[in-house]
Amino acid sequence: PNGAFTSQNYDGRTPPKAPRFAGRIGFVFDLPLSDSGWALQATSDVSYSSRYNFFDTLRPDSVQRAFAKVDAALRVTGPDDRWSFGLIGRNLTNKLVVTAANDIPFAGGTGTGTAGPGVLADMSAFVDNPREIFIEVGFKF
């Protein structure tokens, strides 16, 4: 009734956090090492995402560029899978990917901060983990 805009209009625009293409492909390779039940397992996944805007209001300075990530693991398992030892790597390409962001309050844009009106606020972003390497030991009992 007072003319306030209470919704968002994405007409003709790609919504936030929506890449035009994203995909994942992987493989598992099992190799028996002996007749007594020892085995080696290798796995890998590659994920890809085209660029997307990670800010809800589609700020022009909040675009995540296209990226690919590689995860891989190498495991040795004992007889009857009673135990396993593995080396696991996640995000081996070490891509820092922004998944979401927010304005920092009073850092511009509203006219109440030190930057004044019409100045974009600073952003606080959520970023996926960088490269990670794990050692995994498993026992079944």
PDB file of C-alpha atoms in Angstrom:
ATOM      1  CA  PRO A   1       0.000   0.000   0.000  1.00  0.00           C
ATOM      2  CA  ASN A   2       2.837   2.447   0.621  1.00  0.00           C
ATOM      3  CA  GLY A   3       4.661   1.512  -2.591  1.00  0.00           C
ATOM      4  CA  ALA A   4       7.510  -0.378  -0.889  1.00  0.00           C
ATOM      5  CA  PHE A   5       9.167  -3.042  -3.044  1.00  0.00           C
ATOM      6  CA  THR A   6       8.892  -6.324  -1.117  1.00  0.00           C
ATOM      7  CA  SER A   7      10.159  -8.921  -3.594  1.00  0.00           C
ATOM      8  CA  GLN A   8      12.939  -9.630  -6.073  1.00  0.00           C
ATOM      9  CA  ASN A   9      12.535  -9.607  -9.833  1.00  0.00           C
ATOM     10  CA  TYR A  10      14.933 -11.951 -11.681  1.00  0.00           C
ATOM     11  CA  ASP A  11      13.107 -11.597 -15.001  1.00  0.00           C
ATOM     12  CA  GLY A  12      15.630 -12.356 -17.735  1.00  0.00           C
ATOM     13  CA  ARG A  13      18.451 -12.872 -15.228  1.00  0.00           C
ATOM     14  CA  THR A  14      20.058 -16.046 -13.903  1.00  0.00           C
ATOM     15  CA  PRO A  15      19.176 -16.554 -10.219  1.00  0.00           C
ATOM     16  CA  PRO A  16      21.965 -16.448  -7.633  1.00  0.00           C
ATOM     17  CA  LYS A  17      24.051 -19.596  -7.004  1.00  0.00           C
ATOM     18  CA  ALA A  18      22.782 -21.155 -10.260  1.00  0.00           C
ATOM     19  CA  PRO A  19      25.520 -22.065 -12.746  1.00  0.00           C
ATOM     20  CA  ARG A  20      24.458 -22.747 -16.331  1.00  0.00           C
ATOM     21  CA  PHE A  21      26.237 -26.112 -16.127  1.00  0.00           C
ATOM     22  CA  ALA A  22      27.505 -28.268 -13.289  1.00  0.00           C
ATOM     23  CA  GLY A  23      28.524 -31.902 -13.390  1.00  0.00           C
ATOM     24  CA  ARG A  24      30.438 -34.645 -11.641  1.00  0.00           C
ATOM     25  CA  ILE A  25      32.035 -37.824 -12.921  1.00  0.00           C
ATOM     26  CA  GLY A  26      33.978 -40.462 -11.055  1.00  0.00           C
ATOM     27  CA  PHE A  27      35.353 -43.977 -11.053  1.00  0.00           C
ATOM     28  CA  VAL A  28      36.147 -46.828  -8.682  1.00  0.00           C
ATOM     29  CA  PHE A  29      38.871 -49.355  -9.494  1.00  0.00           C
ATOM     30  CA  ASP A  30      39.183 -52.514  -7.347  1.00  0.00           C
ATOM     31  CA  LEU A  31      42.253 -54.719  -7.677  1.00  0.00           C
ATOM     32  CA  PRO A  32      42.633 -57.973  -5.718  1.00  0.00           C
ATOM     33  CA  LEU A  33      46.203 -58.227  -4.407  1.00  0.00           C
ATOM     34  CA  SER A  34      46.129 -61.895  -3.378  1.00  0.00           C
ATOM     35  CA  ASP A  35      43.866 -64.932  -2.994  1.00  0.00           C
ATOM     36  CA  SER A  36      43.775 -64.341   0.759  1.00  0.00           C
ATOM     37  CA  GLY A  37      41.476 -61.320   0.431  1.00  0.00           C
ATOM     38  CA  TRP A  38      43.834 -58.342   0.301  1.00  0.00           C
ATOM     39  CA  ALA A  39      42.669 -55.648  -2.108  1.00  0.00           C
ATOM     40  CA  LEU A  40      43.589 -52.219  -3.411  1.00  0.00           C
ATOM     41  CA  GLN A  41      40.905 -49.670  -4.249  1.00  0.00           C
ATOM     42  CA  ALA A  42      41.427 -46.414  -6.145  1.00  0.00           C
ATOM     43  CA  THR A  43      38.643 -43.841  -6.518  1.00  0.00           C
ATOM     44  CA  SER A  44      38.436 -40.387  -8.022  1.00  0.00           C
ATOM     45  CA  ASP A  45      35.795 -37.754  -8.718  1.00  0.00           C
ATOM     46  CA  VAL A  46      36.012 -34.634 -10.840  1.00  0.00           C
ATOM     47  CA  SER A  47      33.402 -31.915 -10.399  1.00  0.00           C
ATOM     48  CA  TYR A  48      32.937 -28.861 -12.607  1.00  0.00           C
ATOM     49  CA  SER A  49      30.804 -25.755 -12.323  1.00  0.00           C
ATOM     50  CA  SER A  50      30.452 -22.897 -14.762  1.00  0.00           C
ATOM     51  CA  ARG A  51      30.527 -19.381 -13.350  1.00  0.00           C
ATOM     52  CA  TYR A  52      27.717 -18.093 -11.146  1.00  0.00           C
ATOM     53  CA  ASN A  53      26.813 -15.101  -9.024  1.00  0.00           C
ATOM     54  CA  PHE A  54      27.031 -16.009  -5.330  1.00  0.00           C
ATOM     55  CA  PHE A  55      25.268 -12.908  -3.938  1.00  0.00           C
ATOM     56  CA  ASP A  56      21.467 -12.881  -3.493  1.00  0.00           C
ATOM     57  CA  THR A  57      21.102  -9.400  -5.009  1.00  0.00           C
ATOM     58  CA  LEU A  58      23.329 -10.322  -7.999  1.00  0.00           C
ATOM     59  CA  ARG A  59      26.022  -7.744  -7.276  1.00  0.00           C
ATOM     60  CA  PRO A  60      28.263  -7.445 -10.345  1.00  0.00           C
ATOM     61  CA  ASP A  61      31.413  -7.883  -8.224  1.00  0.00           C
ATOM     62  CA  SER A  62      30.265 -11.204  -6.739  1.00  0.00           C
ATOM     63  CA  VAL A  63      30.875 -13.718  -9.527  1.00  0.00           C
ATOM     64  CA  GLN A  64      32.541 -17.064  -8.876  1.00  0.00           C
ATOM     65  CA  ARG A  65      34.533 -18.031 -11.953  1.00  0.00           C
ATOM     66  CA  ALA A  66      34.220 -21.521 -13.452  1.00  0.00           C
ATOM     67  CA  PHE A  67      36.182 -24.175 -11.589  1.00  0.00           C
ATOM     68  CA  ALA A  68      36.983 -27.871 -11.456  1.00  0.00           C
ATOM     69  CA  LYS A  69      37.809 -29.853  -8.318  1.00  0.00           C
ATOM     70  CA  VAL A  70      39.423 -33.273  -8.049  1.00  0.00           C
ATOM     71  CA  ASP A  71      38.946 -35.693  -5.152  1.00  0.00           C
ATOM     72  CA  ALA A  72      40.843 -39.003  -4.965  1.00  0.00           C
ATOM     73  CA  ALA A  73      41.445 -41.886  -2.566  1.00  0.00           C
ATOM     74  CA  LEU A  74      43.669 -44.933  -2.391  1.00  0.00           C
ATOM     75  CA  ARG A  75      42.754 -47.724   0.068  1.00  0.00           C
ATOM     76  CA  VAL A  76      44.183 -51.100   1.047  1.00  0.00           C
ATOM     77  CA  THR A  77      41.726 -53.529   2.609  1.00  0.00           C
ATOM     78  CA  GLY A  78      42.448 -56.707   4.530  1.00  0.00           C
ATOM     79  CA  PRO A  79      40.708 -60.082   4.303  1.00  0.00           C
ATOM     80  CA  ASP A  80      36.885 -59.898   4.598  1.00  0.00           C
ATOM     81  CA  ASP A  81      37.155 -56.083   4.662  1.00  0.00           C
ATOM     82  CA  ARG A  82      37.772 -56.314   8.418  1.00  0.00           C
ATOM     83  CA  TRP A  83      40.215 -53.411   8.270  1.00  0.00           C
ATOM     84  CA  SER A  84      41.286 -50.745   5.829  1.00  0.00           C
ATOM     85  CA  PHE A  85      43.960 -48.107   5.474  1.00  0.00           C
ATOM     86  CA  GLY A  86      43.395 -45.168   3.143  1.00  0.00           C
ATOM     87  CA  LEU A  87      44.905 -41.958   1.861  1.00  0.00           C
ATOM     88  CA  ILE A  88      42.202 -39.449   0.873  1.00  0.00           C
ATOM     89  CA  GLY A  89      42.598 -36.134  -0.924  1.00  0.00           C
ATOM     90  CA  ARG A  90      39.830 -33.570  -1.341  1.00  0.00           C
ATOM     91  CA  ASN A  91      39.959 -30.501  -3.573  1.00  0.00           C
ATOM     92  CA  LEU A  92      43.368 -31.528  -4.897  1.00  0.00           C
ATOM     93  CA  THR A  93      43.245 -28.659  -7.411  1.00  0.00           C
ATOM     94  CA  ASN A  94      43.146 -26.317  -4.373  1.00  0.00           C
ATOM     95  CA  LYS A  95      40.345 -24.127  -5.779  1.00  0.00           C
ATOM     96  CA  LEU A  96      38.942 -21.561  -3.365  1.00  0.00           C
ATOM     97  CA  VAL A  97      35.246 -21.418  -4.197  1.00  0.00           C
ATOM     98  CA  VAL A  98      32.850 -18.840  -2.769  1.00  0.00           C
ATOM     99  CA  THR A  99      29.459 -20.423  -2.088  1.00  0.00           C
ATOM    100  CA  ALA A 100      27.609 -17.463  -0.537  1.00  0.00           C
ATOM    101  CA  ALA A 101      28.209 -13.923   0.755  1.00  0.00           C
ATOM    102  CA  ASN A 102      26.517 -11.145   2.692  1.00  0.00           C
ATOM    103  CA  ASP A 103      26.972  -7.408   3.097  1.00  0.00           C
ATOM    104  CA  ILE A 104      28.880  -6.361   6.194  1.00  0.00           C
ATOM    105  CA  PRO A 105      26.514  -4.060   8.119  1.00  0.00           C
ATOM    106  CA  PHE A 106      27.409  -0.344   8.215  1.00  0.00           C
ATOM    107  CA  ALA A 107      30.236  -0.800   5.686  1.00  0.00           C
ATOM    108  CA  GLY A 108      28.608   1.244   2.929  1.00  0.00           C
ATOM    109  CA  GLY A 109      25.550   1.220   0.735  1.00  0.00           C
ATOM    110  CA  THR A 110      22.947   2.412   3.241  1.00  0.00           C
ATOM    111  CA  GLY A 111      24.302   5.879   3.887  1.00  0.00           C
ATOM    112  CA  THR A 112      24.714   5.079   7.581  1.00  0.00           C
ATOM    113  CA  GLY A 113      28.275   3.778   7.269  1.00  0.00           C
ATOM    114  CA  THR A 114      31.479   5.691   6.794  1.00  0.00           C
ATOM    115  CA  ALA A 115      31.425   5.171   3.004  1.00  0.00           C
ATOM    116  CA  GLY A 116      28.249   7.145   2.355  1.00  0.00           C
ATOM    117  CA  PRO A 117      25.247   6.430   0.131  1.00  0.00           C
ATOM    118  CA  GLY A 118      25.593   4.577  -3.152  1.00  0.00           C
ATOM    119  CA  VAL A 119      28.820   2.797  -2.170  1.00  0.00           C
ATOM    120  CA  LEU A 120      28.708  -0.991  -2.181  1.00  0.00           C
ATOM    121  CA  ALA A 121      29.248  -2.546   1.219  1.00  0.00           C
ATOM    122  CA  ASP A 122      32.165  -4.846   1.952  1.00  0.00           C
ATOM    123  CA  MET A 123      31.320  -8.540   1.718  1.00  0.00           C
ATOM    124  CA  SER A 124      31.695 -11.399   4.142  1.00  0.00           C
ATOM    125  CA  ALA A 125      31.952 -14.660   2.187  1.00  0.00           C
ATOM    126  CA  PHE A 126      31.656 -18.378   2.840  1.00  0.00           C
ATOM    127  CA  VAL A 127      34.429 -20.311   1.088  1.00  0.00           C
ATOM    128  CA  ASP A 128      34.766 -24.092   0.598  1.00  0.00           C
ATOM    129  CA  ASN A 129      37.760 -25.768   2.220  1.00  0.00           C
ATOM    130  CA  PRO A 130      41.092 -25.643   0.383  1.00  0.00           C
ATOM    131  CA  ARG A 131      43.106 -28.806  -0.378  1.00  0.00           C
ATOM    132  CA  GLU A 132      42.743 -31.451   2.340  1.00  0.00           C
ATOM    133  CA  ILE A 133      44.692 -34.694   2.810  1.00  0.00           C
ATOM    134  CA  PHE A 134      43.470 -37.375   5.247  1.00  0.00           C
ATOM    135  CA  ILE A 135      44.704 -40.724   6.485  1.00  0.00           C
ATOM    136  CA  GLU A 136      41.886 -43.098   7.335  1.00  0.00           C
ATOM    137  CA  VAL A 137      42.147 -46.296   9.356  1.00  0.00           C
ATOM    138  CA  GLY A 138      39.033 -48.449   9.668  1.00  0.00           C
ATOM    139  CA  PHE A 139      38.186 -51.570  11.653  1.00  0.00           C
ATOM    140  CA  LYS A 140      35.033 -53.695  11.581  1.00  0.00           C
ATOM    141  CA  PHE A 141      34.203 -55.754  14.650  1.00  0.00           C
TER     142      PHE A 141
END
